[in-house]
Coordinates of C-alpha atoms in Angstrom, one line a residue:
Chain A
X1 CA 34.6 31.3 28.1
X2 CA 31.8 34.0 27.5
X3 CA 34.7 36.5 27.1
X4 CA 36.3 34.2 24.5
X5 CA 33.0 33.8 22.6
X6 CA 32.3 37.6 22.6
X7 CA 35.8 38.4 21.3
X8 CA 35.6 35.8 18.7
X9 CA 32.2 36.9 17.6
X10 CA 33.6 40.6 17.3
X11 CA 36.5 39.3 15.2
X12 CA 34.2 37.3 13.2
X13 CA 32.1 40.3 12.5
X14 CA 35.1 42.0 11.1
X15 CA 35.8 38.9 8.9
X16 CA 32.4 38.9 7.6
X17 CA 32.4 42.6 6.9
X18 CA 35.8 42.2 5.3
X19 CA 34.5 39.5 2.9
X20 CA 31.3 41.4 2.1
X21 CA 33.3 44.6 1.4
X22 CA 35.5 42.8 -0.9
X23 CA 32.5 41.5 -2.9
X24 CA 31.4 45.2 -3.0
X25 CA 34.9 46.4 -4.3
X26 CA 35.1 43.6 -6.8
X27 CA 31.8 44.3 -8.3
X28 CA 31.5 48.0 -8.2
X29 CA 35.0 49.2 -8.7
X30 CA 36.5 46.5 -11.1
X31 CA 33.2 45.5 -12.5
X32 CA 30.0 47.0 -13.9
X33 CA 26.9 45.7 -12.1
X34 CA 24.6 47.5 -14.7
X35 CA 25.9 45.5 -17.8
X36 CA 26.2 42.4 -15.5
X37 CA 22.5 42.6 -14.7
X38 CA 20.9 44.1 -17.8
X39 CA 20.7 42.1 -21.1
X40 CA 23.2 43.3 -23.9
X41 CA 20.3 44.7 -25.8
X42 CA 19.5 47.3 -23.1
X43 CA 19.7 51.0 -24.4
X44 CA 21.9 53.7 -22.8
X45 CA 18.7 55.3 -21.3
X46 CA 17.6 52.0 -19.8
X47 CA 21.1 51.4 -18.3
X48 CA 21.1 55.1 -16.7
X49 CA 17.5 54.6 -15.3
X50 CA 18.5 51.2 -13.8
X51 CA 21.7 52.6 -12.2
X52 CA 19.7 55.4 -10.7
X53 CA 17.2 52.9 -9.4
X54 CA 19.7 50.9 -7.5
X55 CA 21.9 53.7 -6.4
X56 CA 24.8 53.3 -8.6
X57 CA 24.8 56.9 -9.8
X58 CA 25.9 58.0 -6.4
X59 CA 29.7 58.5 -5.6
X60 CA 31.5 55.3 -4.5
X61 CA 31.9 56.4 -0.8
X62 CA 28.2 57.2 -0.5
X63 CA 27.4 53.7 -2.1
X64 CA 29.6 52.1 0.5
X65 CA 28.1 53.8 3.3
X66 CA 24.6 52.9 2.2
X67 CA 25.8 49.2 1.6
X68 CA 27.3 49.1 5.1
X69 CA 24.2 50.6 6.8
X70 CA 21.7 48.2 4.8
X71 CA 23.8 45.2 5.9
X72 CA 23.2 46.0 9.6
X73 CA 19.5 45.5 8.9
X74 CA 20.2 42.5 6.7
X75 CA 19.0 44.5 3.8
X76 CA 20.9 43.4 0.6
X77 CA 18.5 44.8 -1.8
X78 CA 15.9 42.8 -3.9
X79 CA 16.8 39.8 -6.0
X80 CA 16.3 40.7 -9.6
X81 CA 15.5 37.3 -10.6
X82 CA 12.9 36.6 -7.8
X83 CA 11.7 40.2 -7.4
X84 CA 11.8 40.0 -3.4
X85 CA 14.4 40.8 -0.9
X86 CA 17.5 38.8 -1.5
X87 CA 17.9 37.7 2.2
X88 CA 14.4 36.3 2.1
X89 CA 15.5 33.9 -0.7
X90 CA 18.6 33.0 1.3
X91 CA 16.8 32.2 4.5
X92 CA 14.3 30.2 2.4
X93 CA 17.0 28.0 0.9
X94 CA 19.4 27.8 3.8
X95 CA 17.5 25.0 5.7
X96 CA 17.6 22.7 2.5
X97 CA 21.4 23.1 2.5
X98 CA 21.6 22.5 6.2
X99 CA 19.7 19.4 5.9
X100 CA 21.9 18.1 2.9
X101 CA 25.2 19.1 4.7
X102 CA 24.0 17.7 8.1
X103 CA 22.9 14.3 6.5
X104 CA 26.1 14.0 4.6
X105 CA 28.5 14.9 7.2
X106 CA 26.5 12.9 9.8
X107 CA 26.8 9.9 7.7
X108 CA 30.5 10.6 7.2
X109 CA 31.2 10.8 11.0
X110 CA 29.2 7.6 11.8
X111 CA 31.0 5.5 9.0
X112 CA 34.5 6.9 9.4
X113 CA 35.2 6.5 13.1
X114 CA 34.5 2.7 13.2
X115 CA 36.1 2.1 9.8
X116 CA 39.4 4.1 10.8
X117 CA 39.5 2.4 14.2
X118 CA 39.3 -1.0 12.7
X119 CA 41.9 -0.2 10.1
X120 CA 44.2 1.1 12.9
X121 CA 44.1 -2.2 14.9
X122 CA 46.5 -3.9 12.5
X123 CA 48.4 -1.3 10.5
X124 CA 49.5 -2.8 7.2
X125 CA 47.1 -5.7 7.6
X126 CA 44.5 -6.8 5.0
X127 CA 41.7 -4.7 6.4
X128 CA 43.9 -1.7 6.8
X129 CA 45.1 -2.0 3.2
X130 CA 41.6 -2.4 2.0
X131 CA 40.4 0.8 4.0
X132 CA 43.3 2.9 2.7
X133 CA 42.6 1.8 -0.9
X134 CA 39.0 2.7 -0.5
X135 CA 39.9 5.9 1.1
X136 CA 42.2 6.9 -1.7
X137 CA 39.4 5.9 -4.2
X138 CA 36.9 8.0 -2.3
X139 CA 39.2 11.1 -2.3
X140 CA 39.9 10.6 -6.1
X141 CA 36.3 10.5 -7.3
X142 CA 35.0 14.0 -8.2
X143 CA 31.4 14.6 -6.8
X144 CA 29.9 15.7 -10.2
X145 CA 31.0 12.4 -11.7
X146 CA 29.9 10.4 -8.5
X147 CA 26.6 12.1 -8.5
X148 CA 25.9 11.3 -12.1
X149 CA 27.0 7.6 -11.8
X150 CA 24.7 7.4 -8.7
X151 CA 21.8 8.8 -10.6
X152 CA 22.5 6.4 -13.5
X153 CA 22.7 3.3 -11.3
X154 CA 20.3 3.7 -8.5
X155 CA 17.7 6.1 -10.3
X156 CA 17.8 5.2 -14.0
X157 CA 18.8 1.5 -14.1
X158 CA 17.4 0.2 -10.7
X159 CA 14.8 2.8 -10.2
X160 CA 15.2 2.6 -6.4
X161 CA 15.3 6.4 -5.9
X162 CA 14.4 9.6 -7.7
X163 CA 16.9 11.1 -10.1
X164 CA 16.7 14.5 -8.4
X165 CA 14.5 17.1 -6.8
X166 CA 13.3 17.7 -3.2
X167 CA 10.5 16.7 -0.8
X168 CA 10.7 13.2 0.5
X169 CA 13.4 11.3 2.4
X170 CA 14.1 9.3 -0.7
X171 CA 15.1 12.5 -2.5
X172 CA 17.7 13.1 0.2
X173 CA 19.6 9.8 -0.2
X174 CA 21.5 10.2 -3.4
X175 CA 22.6 13.8 -2.8
X176 CA 23.6 13.0 0.9
X177 CA 25.6 10.0 -0.2
X178 CA 27.4 11.9 -2.9
X179 CA 28.3 14.8 -0.7
X180 CA 29.4 12.4 2.1
X181 CA 31.9 10.4 0.1
X182 CA 34.8 12.9 0.2
X183 CA 34.5 13.5 3.9
X184 CA 34.0 9.8 4.5
X185 CA 37.3 9.3 2.9
X186 CA 39.2 12.1 4.5
X187 CA 37.7 11.4 8.0
X188 CA 38.6 7.7 7.7
X189 CA 42.2 8.4 6.7
X190 CA 42.5 10.9 9.6
X191 CA 40.9 8.6 12.2
X192 CA 43.1 5.6 11.1
X193 CA 46.3 7.7 11.4
X194 CA 45.3 9.3 14.7
X195 CA 44.3 6.0 16.1
X196 CA 47.4 4.3 15.2
X197 CA 49.3 7.1 17.1
X198 CA 47.1 7.0 20.1
X199 CA 47.2 3.1 20.3
X200 CA 50.9 3.2 20.7
X201 CA 51.0 5.7 23.6
X202 CA 51.8 4.6 27.0
X203 CA 48.3 5.3 28.5
X204 CA 46.8 2.5 26.2
X205 CA 49.3 0.0 27.8
X206 CA 48.3 1.1 31.1
X207 CA 44.6 0.6 30.2
X208 CA 45.5 -2.9 28.9
X209 CA 47.5 -3.7 32.1
X210 CA 44.2 -2.7 34.0
X211 CA 42.4 -5.4 32.2
X212 CA 40.2 -3.1 30.0
X213 CA 38.8 -4.8 26.9
X214 CA 40.1 -3.5 23.5
X215 CA 36.6 -2.2 22.6
X216 CA 36.4 -0.2 25.7
X217 CA 39.9 1.1 25.2
X218 CA 39.0 2.2 21.6
X219 CA 35.5 3.7 22.8
X220 CA 36.6 5.3 26.0
X221 CA 40.4 6.1 26.0
X222 CA 41.6 6.7 22.4
X223 CA 38.5 7.9 20.8
X224 CA 38.4 10.9 23.3
X225 CA 42.1 11.7 22.5
X226 CA 41.4 11.9 18.7
X227 CA 38.2 13.9 19.1
X228 CA 39.9 17.4 19.0
X229 CA 41.8 16.8 15.8
X230 CA 38.7 15.2 14.5
X231 CA 36.5 18.2 15.4
X232 CA 39.1 20.5 13.8
X233 CA 38.9 18.5 10.5
X234 CA 35.0 18.1 10.5
X235 CA 34.8 21.9 11.0
X236 CA 37.0 22.4 7.9
X237 CA 34.9 19.8 6.0
X238 CA 31.6 21.4 7.1
X239 CA 33.0 24.8 5.8
X240 CA 34.2 23.1 2.5
X241 CA 30.7 21.5 2.3
X242 CA 28.9 24.8 2.6
X243 CA 31.0 26.7 0.2
X244 CA 32.0 24.0 -2.3
X245 CA 30.4 20.6 -2.2
X246 CA 27.0 21.9 -2.0
X247 CA 27.4 24.0 -5.3
X248 CA 28.3 20.7 -7.1
X249 CA 25.9 18.3 -5.4
X250 CA 22.8 20.6 -5.4
X251 CA 23.4 21.5 -9.1
X252 CA 23.7 17.8 -10.2
X253 CA 20.6 16.7 -8.1
X254 CA 18.6 20.0 -8.6
X255 CA 18.5 20.3 -4.9
X256 CA 17.0 23.7 -4.0
X257 CA 19.7 24.8 -1.6
X258 CA 22.1 27.8 -1.2
X259 CA 24.7 26.1 -3.6
X260 CA 22.2 25.9 -6.5
X261 CA 20.9 29.3 -5.7
X262 CA 24.5 30.8 -6.0
X263 CA 24.9 29.2 -9.4
X264 CA 21.6 30.4 -10.6
X265 CA 22.4 33.9 -9.0
X266 CA 25.5 34.0 -11.1
X267 CA 24.1 32.8 -14.3
X268 CA 21.3 35.5 -14.1
X269 CA 23.7 38.3 -13.0
X270 CA 21.7 38.6 -9.9
X271 CA 24.3 40.7 -7.8
X272 CA 22.3 41.4 -4.7
X273 CA 21.4 37.7 -4.2
X274 CA 25.0 36.8 -4.7
X275 CA 26.0 39.4 -2.0
X276 CA 23.4 38.0 0.4
X277 CA 24.6 34.4 -0.1
X278 CA 28.2 35.3 0.4
X279 CA 27.3 37.2 3.7
X280 CA 25.4 34.4 5.1
X281 CA 28.0 31.6 4.3
X282 CA 30.8 33.9 5.6
X283 CA 28.8 34.3 8.8
X284 CA 28.2 30.5 9.0
X285 CA 31.8 29.8 8.7
X286 CA 32.7 32.2 11.5
X287 CA 30.0 30.6 13.8
X288 CA 31.3 27.1 12.9
X289 CA 34.8 28.1 13.9
X290 CA 33.7 29.4 17.3
X291 CA 31.6 26.3 17.9
X292 CA 34.5 24.0 17.1
X293 CA 36.9 26.0 19.5
X294 CA 34.4 25.8 22.4
X295 CA 33.7 22.1 21.9
X296 CA 37.4 21.3 21.7
X297 CA 37.9 23.1 25.1
X298 CA 35.1 21.1 26.6
X299 CA 36.8 17.8 25.5
X300 CA 40.3 18.8 26.3
X301 CA 40.7 20.8 29.5
X302 CA 44.4 21.6 28.7
X303 CA 43.2 23.8 25.8
X304 CA 43.6 27.5 26.5
X305 CA 41.0 29.7 24.8
X306 CA 42.4 33.1 23.9
Chain B
X1 CA 57.6 -20.8 49.9
X2 CA 55.0 -22.0 47.2
X3 CA 55.6 -20.2 43.9
X4 CA 52.9 -17.8 42.9
X5 CA 54.4 -16.9 39.5
X6 CA 56.3 -19.5 37.5
X7 CA 58.0 -18.5 34.3
X8 CA 59.5 -21.5 32.4
X9 CA 61.8 -21.3 29.4
X10 CA 60.0 -18.2 28.0
X11 CA 61.0 -16.9 24.6
X12 CA 59.8 -13.8 23.1
X13 CA 60.7 -12.6 19.6
X14 CA 60.1 -9.3 17.6
X15 CA 59.6 -9.7 13.8
X16 CA 61.2 -6.7 12.2
X17 CA 62.1 -6.0 8.6
X18 CA 65.7 -6.8 9.2
X19 CA 64.7 -10.2 10.7
X20 CA 63.7 -11.9 13.9
X21 CA 65.0 -10.3 17.0
X22 CA 65.2 -12.7 19.9
X23 CA 64.4 -10.5 22.9
X24 CA 64.0 -13.3 25.5
X25 CA 65.9 -16.5 25.0
X26 CA 64.8 -19.1 27.5
X27 CA 63.9 -17.1 30.8
X28 CA 62.9 -19.0 33.9
X29 CA 61.9 -17.3 37.1
X30 CA 59.7 -18.1 40.0
X31 CA 58.2 -15.7 42.6
X32 CA 56.8 -16.6 46.0
X33 CA 54.0 -14.9 48.0
X34 CA 55.2 -11.5 49.6
X35 CA 58.5 -11.9 47.9
X36 CA 60.3 -8.9 46.2
X37 CA 62.2 -9.9 43.2
X38 CA 64.6 -7.3 41.5
X39 CA 65.4 -7.7 37.8
X40 CA 68.4 -5.7 36.8
X41 CA 70.2 -5.3 33.5
X42 CA 71.0 -2.8 31.0
X43 CA 68.7 -1.4 28.3
X44 CA 67.7 -4.1 25.9
X45 CA 68.4 -7.0 28.1
X46 CA 64.7 -8.0 28.3
X47 CA 63.7 -6.8 31.7
X48 CA 60.6 -4.9 30.4
X49 CA 59.8 -7.6 27.9
X50 CA 59.7 -10.0 30.7
X51 CA 57.2 -7.8 32.6
X52 CA 55.1 -7.4 29.5
X53 CA 54.9 -11.1 28.9
X54 CA 53.7 -11.6 32.4
X55 CA 51.0 -8.9 31.8
X56 CA 49.9 -10.3 28.6
X57 CA 51.0 -7.2 26.8
X58 CA 53.3 -8.7 24.2
X59 CA 51.8 -7.4 20.9
X60 CA 52.7 -7.2 17.2
X61 CA 55.4 -7.0 16.1
X62 CA 56.4 -8.9 19.2
X63 CA 55.0 -12.5 19.9
X64 CA 55.7 -15.3 22.4
X65 CA 57.9 -18.1 20.7
X66 CA 58.0 -20.5 23.4
X67 CA 57.8 -21.3 27.1
X68 CA 55.1 -21.1 29.8
X69 CA 53.9 -18.6 32.3
X70 CA 51.6 -19.8 35.2
X71 CA 50.0 -17.7 37.8
X72 CA 48.7 -19.3 41.0
X73 CA 48.3 -22.5 39.0
X74 CA 46.5 -20.9 36.1
X75 CA 48.2 -20.7 32.7
X76 CA 49.0 -17.3 31.2
X77 CA 51.2 -18.7 28.5
X78 CA 51.0 -22.3 27.8
X79 CA 53.7 -23.9 25.6
X80 CA 54.3 -20.7 23.8
X81 CA 50.5 -19.9 23.2
X82 CA 49.1 -16.7 24.8
X83 CA 46.1 -17.6 27.1
X84 CA 43.4 -15.0 28.0
X85 CA 42.3 -15.9 31.5
X86 CA 39.9 -13.1 32.9
X87 CA 40.2 -11.5 36.3
X88 CA 44.0 -11.8 36.7
X89 CA 45.5 -8.8 34.8
X90 CA 44.5 -5.6 36.5
X91 CA 43.2 -7.3 39.4
X92 CA 45.6 -9.9 40.9
X93 CA 48.6 -8.9 38.7
X94 CA 49.1 -5.3 38.1
X95 CA 51.7 -3.1 36.8
X96 CA 53.2 0.4 37.2
X97 CA 55.0 1.8 34.4
X98 CA 58.1 3.9 33.9
X99 CA 56.7 7.3 32.5
X100 CA 54.0 8.8 34.9
X101 CA 53.8 11.8 32.5
X102 CA 52.3 9.8 29.7
X103 CA 51.0 6.6 31.3
X104 CA 47.8 8.2 32.4
X105 CA 45.1 9.2 29.8
X106 CA 45.4 13.0 29.4
X107 CA 41.6 13.6 28.8
X108 CA 40.2 11.5 31.7
X109 CA 39.9 12.5 35.1
X110 CA 41.9 10.8 37.7
X111 CA 38.7 9.5 39.2
X112 CA 37.4 8.1 36.1
X113 CA 40.7 6.1 35.4
X114 CA 40.7 4.8 39.0
X115 CA 37.0 4.0 39.1
X116 CA 37.1 2.3 35.7
X117 CA 39.4 -0.6 37.2
X118 CA 37.6 -0.7 40.5
X119 CA 34.3 -1.1 38.7
X120 CA 35.5 -3.7 36.3
X121 CA 37.2 -6.0 39.0
X122 CA 35.3 -5.3 42.1
X123 CA 32.0 -4.9 40.5
X124 CA 31.2 -1.8 42.6
X125 CA 28.5 0.7 41.7
X126 CA 29.2 4.3 40.6
X127 CA 29.1 5.7 44.2
X128 CA 30.9 2.9 45.9
X129 CA 33.7 3.0 43.3
X130 CA 34.1 6.6 43.8
X131 CA 34.5 6.1 47.6
X132 CA 37.0 3.3 47.0
X133 CA 38.9 5.4 44.5
X134 CA 39.1 8.2 47.0
X135 CA 40.4 5.7 49.7
X136 CA 43.0 4.5 47.3
X137 CA 44.3 8.0 46.6
X138 CA 44.6 8.7 50.3
X139 CA 46.2 5.3 50.7
X140 CA 49.1 6.5 48.4
X141 CA 49.5 9.7 50.3
X142 CA 47.5 12.1 48.1
X143 CA 45.8 14.7 50.3
X144 CA 42.4 16.1 49.5
X145 CA 41.7 12.8 47.6
X146 CA 38.0 13.4 47.0
X147 CA 38.6 16.8 45.4
X148 CA 41.4 15.6 43.3
X149 CA 39.3 12.8 41.8
X150 CA 37.8 15.4 39.5
X151 CA 41.3 16.6 38.3
X152 CA 43.1 15.7 35.1
X153 CA 46.5 14.3 35.0
X154 CA 48.2 17.6 33.9
X155 CA 47.1 19.1 37.2
X156 CA 49.3 16.6 38.9
X157 CA 53.2 16.5 39.2
X158 CA 55.3 13.6 38.1
X159 CA 55.6 12.2 41.5
X160 CA 51.8 12.6 42.2
X161 CA 51.0 10.9 38.8
X162 CA 53.1 8.0 39.8
X163 CA 51.2 7.8 43.0
X164 CA 48.0 7.5 41.1
X165 CA 49.5 4.8 39.0
X166 CA 50.2 2.9 42.2
X167 CA 46.7 3.7 43.5
X168 CA 45.4 2.1 40.4
X169 CA 47.7 -0.9 40.7
X170 CA 46.7 -1.7 44.3
X171 CA 43.0 -0.6 43.9
X172 CA 41.8 -4.3 43.6
X173 CA 43.9 -5.9 46.3
X174 CA 46.5 -7.4 43.9
X175 CA 48.9 -10.3 44.9
X176 CA 51.6 -9.2 42.5
X177 CA 52.7 -5.7 41.4
X178 CA 55.2 -5.4 38.7
X179 CA 57.1 -2.0 38.8
X180 CA 58.9 -1.2 35.5
X181 CA 61.6 1.4 36.5
X182 CA 58.9 3.2 38.5
X183 CA 61.4 6.0 39.7
X184 CA 63.4 6.4 36.5
X185 CA 61.6 9.4 35.3
X186 CA 61.4 11.2 38.7
X187 CA 64.0 13.3 40.6
X188 CA 65.9 11.7 43.5
X189 CA 64.0 13.0 46.4
X190 CA 60.7 11.9 44.8
X191 CA 62.2 8.5 44.0
X192 CA 62.9 7.8 47.7
X193 CA 59.3 8.7 48.5
X194 CA 57.9 6.4 45.8
X195 CA 60.1 3.5 47.0
X196 CA 59.1 4.0 50.6
X197 CA 55.5 3.9 49.5
X198 CA 56.0 0.6 47.6
X199 CA 57.8 -0.8 50.7
X200 CA 55.1 0.2 53.0
X201 CA 52.3 -1.1 50.7
X202 CA 54.1 -4.4 50.5
X203 CA 54.3 -4.8 54.2
X204 CA 50.6 -3.7 54.7
X205 CA 49.1 -5.8 51.8
X206 CA 51.4 -8.7 51.8
X207 CA 52.1 -8.1 48.1
X208 CA 54.8 -9.7 46.0
X209 CA 56.7 -7.3 43.9
X210 CA 58.8 -7.6 40.8
X211 CA 60.9 -4.5 40.6
X212 CA 62.6 -3.9 37.2
X213 CA 65.5 -1.4 37.3
X214 CA 69.1 -0.7 36.4
X215 CA 69.7 1.1 39.7
X216 CA 71.5 -1.4 41.9
X217 CA 71.0 0.9 44.8
X218 CA 67.2 0.5 44.7
X219 CA 67.5 -3.4 44.4
X220 CA 69.8 -3.3 47.5
X221 CA 67.2 -1.5 49.5
X222 CA 64.0 -3.2 48.5
X223 CA 64.4 -6.6 47.2
X224 CA 64.8 -10.1 48.8
X225 CA 66.0 -11.6 45.6
X226 CA 67.7 -10.5 42.3
X227 CA 67.8 -11.8 38.8
X228 CA 70.6 -10.3 36.5
X229 CA 69.6 -10.2 32.7
X230 CA 71.8 -10.0 29.9
X231 CA 71.0 -10.2 26.3
X232 CA 67.7 -11.8 26.8
X233 CA 68.8 -14.4 29.4
X234 CA 69.1 -14.6 33.1
X235 CA 72.7 -15.0 34.0
X236 CA 72.6 -15.0 37.7
X237 CA 70.0 -15.2 40.5
X238 CA 70.4 -15.3 44.1
X239 CA 69.6 -13.4 47.3
X240 CA 70.4 -9.8 47.5
X241 CA 73.1 -10.3 50.1
X242 CA 74.7 -13.1 48.0
X243 CA 74.7 -11.1 44.8
X244 CA 76.1 -7.9 46.3
X245 CA 78.7 -9.6 48.4
X246 CA 79.7 -12.5 46.4
X247 CA 78.7 -11.8 42.7
X248 CA 79.6 -15.0 40.9
X249 CA 79.0 -14.0 37.2
X250 CA 81.5 -11.7 35.5
X251 CA 78.7 -9.3 34.2
X252 CA 77.3 -9.1 37.7
X253 CA 80.7 -8.3 39.0
X254 CA 81.1 -5.7 36.4
X255 CA 77.6 -4.1 37.1
X256 CA 78.5 -3.8 40.8
X257 CA 82.0 -2.4 40.4
X258 CA 80.7 0.1 37.9
X259 CA 78.3 1.4 40.4
X260 CA 79.9 4.8 41.9
X261 CA 80.5 4.4 45.6
X262 CA 80.2 7.3 48.1
X263 CA 82.4 5.8 50.6
X264 CA 85.6 5.4 48.5
X265 CA 87.3 8.3 46.5
X266 CA 87.2 7.6 42.9
X267 CA 88.9 9.7 40.0
X268 CA 86.7 8.2 37.3
X269 CA 83.8 6.0 36.8
X270 CA 84.5 2.2 36.0
X271 CA 82.5 0.9 33.0
X272 CA 82.2 -2.4 31.3
X273 CA 84.0 -2.1 27.9
X274 CA 82.1 -2.9 24.8
X275 CA 78.3 -3.2 24.1
X276 CA 75.9 -5.9 24.4
X277 CA 75.4 -8.2 21.3
X278 CA 72.7 -7.4 18.9
X279 CA 69.8 -9.8 19.4
X280 CA 69.0 -10.1 15.6
X281 CA 71.5 -13.0 15.4
X282 CA 72.5 -13.6 19.0
X283 CA 75.8 -15.5 19.6
X284 CA 75.8 -19.1 20.5
X285 CA 77.1 -19.8 24.0
X286 CA 77.6 -17.0 26.6
X287 CA 76.5 -13.7 25.2
X288 CA 78.9 -11.9 27.5
X289 CA 82.1 -13.6 26.4
X290 CA 83.0 -10.8 24.0
X291 CA 83.3 -8.4 26.9
X292 CA 84.4 -10.8 29.6
X293 CA 88.0 -10.7 30.7
X294 CA 88.2 -14.4 31.6
X295 CA 86.5 -15.8 28.5
X296 CA 87.6 -19.2 27.4
X297 CA 86.9 -21.5 24.3
X298 CA 84.3 -23.5 26.2
X299 CA 82.3 -20.3 26.7
X300 CA 81.1 -20.8 23.0
X301 CA 78.9 -23.6 24.3
X302 CA 75.5 -22.6 25.6
X303 CA 75.5 -21.9 29.2
X304 CA 72.5 -22.9 31.5
X305 CA 71.9 -21.6 34.9
X306 CA 73.7 -23.9 37.5
X307 CA 73.6 -23.9 41.2
X308 CA 76.4 -22.2 42.6
X309 CA 76.6 -21.2 46.3
X310 CA 73.2 -20.3 47.4
X311 CA 72.2 -19.1 43.9
X312 CA 72.3 -20.0 40.2
X313 CA 74.9 -18.8 37.7
X314 CA 75.3 -19.3 33.8
X315 CA 79.0 -19.3 33.7
X316 CA 81.9 -21.6 32.9
X317 CA 83.9 -20.2 35.9
X318 CA 81.4 -18.9 38.4
X319 CA 82.9 -17.2 41.3
X320 CA 86.2 -16.3 39.7
X321 CA 87.1 -12.6 40.3
X322 CA 86.9 -11.8 36.7
X323 CA 88.1 -8.2 36.7
X324 CA 91.0 -9.0 39.0
X325 CA 91.0 -5.9 41.1
X326 CA 88.8 -7.2 44.0
X327 CA 86.5 -4.1 43.7

């Protein structure tokens, strides 16, 4: 197990470096960071001075070497927009995003498992068809639209919750619900399909013949068996949430997390902040992947980690 | 012998897209204390469905369409309606299934699966249940029982898994054990061990056993009484000796003569020509008549089990040597 984690961490390091290097190549070789970051009205002298200031006058291999050695100390340069180290901005915003994603995905897990299990009890029955229809609806609603609708209904019309912003638990409700909708739908569909599969397996008949109650069979026997594929899907959803959902949801609700910061960094041509965000998100994705594998092994002893 | 289990005129159907499949069409059986009943028949004859009905395991798309099952005076099925008595299934009446490789939960330890049933039915605490589970594993011939409690099914061979299944089935001192083709998925040497184990347990615990199989050799070795099923009905019942020495129904005769024998040279295997009728629209009258060499016009009328010799047969010409070669 420790061997496995070390090996995966090493592989993950390569992946993160690869992703970051790609950003380096795309921005320096194919793009021009100076015209990206300076306003159109900047003079040639100003451009040259700025290039020298951030080291762009050096040959590419030298730049790349400096880029790599700086990364080791988590030095991505100063954010042009915030005038402080980019990584500092990232670490300041990261907990907000973690709170949003944790609340959204946590809610999705709590809702989808019972919903999917109830639907699976009578495939094709009324409850099942209702759940499947709602699931398709949930998958079909884009988050930017859902977020705006939620603001209009619950914040503007009913005035139950704040329209946007950050600070109290009430501020978390609408963004988390909006972010949770797609994962709820996808998790529920998956739990339903996997539960139907499991409930038809011979071990369930054994449990019934032992006189076990249906709730116990669902809770103890089948749930454990769908947990490994469920973990894999929730890892995927967590990654999608970090690198996609949060960009939309945080923008709609002005939630000061990494997603909103990424949008702002791109709008302001803040190259160094962008690089820091990409690096941290890539690292998080690698860590989630390893955590999912280790958790799967602890549930299913037949899984070989290698 | 007082009857422990009584099945009367049981009908089970399966609702499918194509229509209603009549899996059991009026099955009646009874079983006494300490008795071993063999139910034989080919695939689809209703052997397993009968067992599932007794265990309360008939589920959508299947349903009980009529008849009654009573256990020790208590109704399990009353006039076609499923009853839900507690403390019978898993405790007094238990079942061992055909495929030991898939009948255990792959993600629970053997111990957890044993303790679960012990704690539910015997009301023991955690530690006592674990002791009892270890005893049960030892009773079915698994060595190092205590250590093996913490292992998962994939760490056991097929034969060992079937022993675990049997351990779960006898854990709460059952009165009836239903074994649905318990050795079909196992190789021959293991088969013999499992059957010996069952016979030994029966003697020691005074169990009644219903043994479902298509292997007549197993029936001959283990059972007191036999019921032969065909197309969802019982066509003949009787003692093992009677059935094997004087089979009265043409189908039973066909089954016995199609069993390969070691004591006679045979060039080729004998088979019963044809296939059983589909149960979507089962024929009126004797279902075997399309394959029967001595079928007559009056076979088109429904045939009930009637006393013949020491047993019961549903046939217009019981005891006639239908296949005419005396085999």
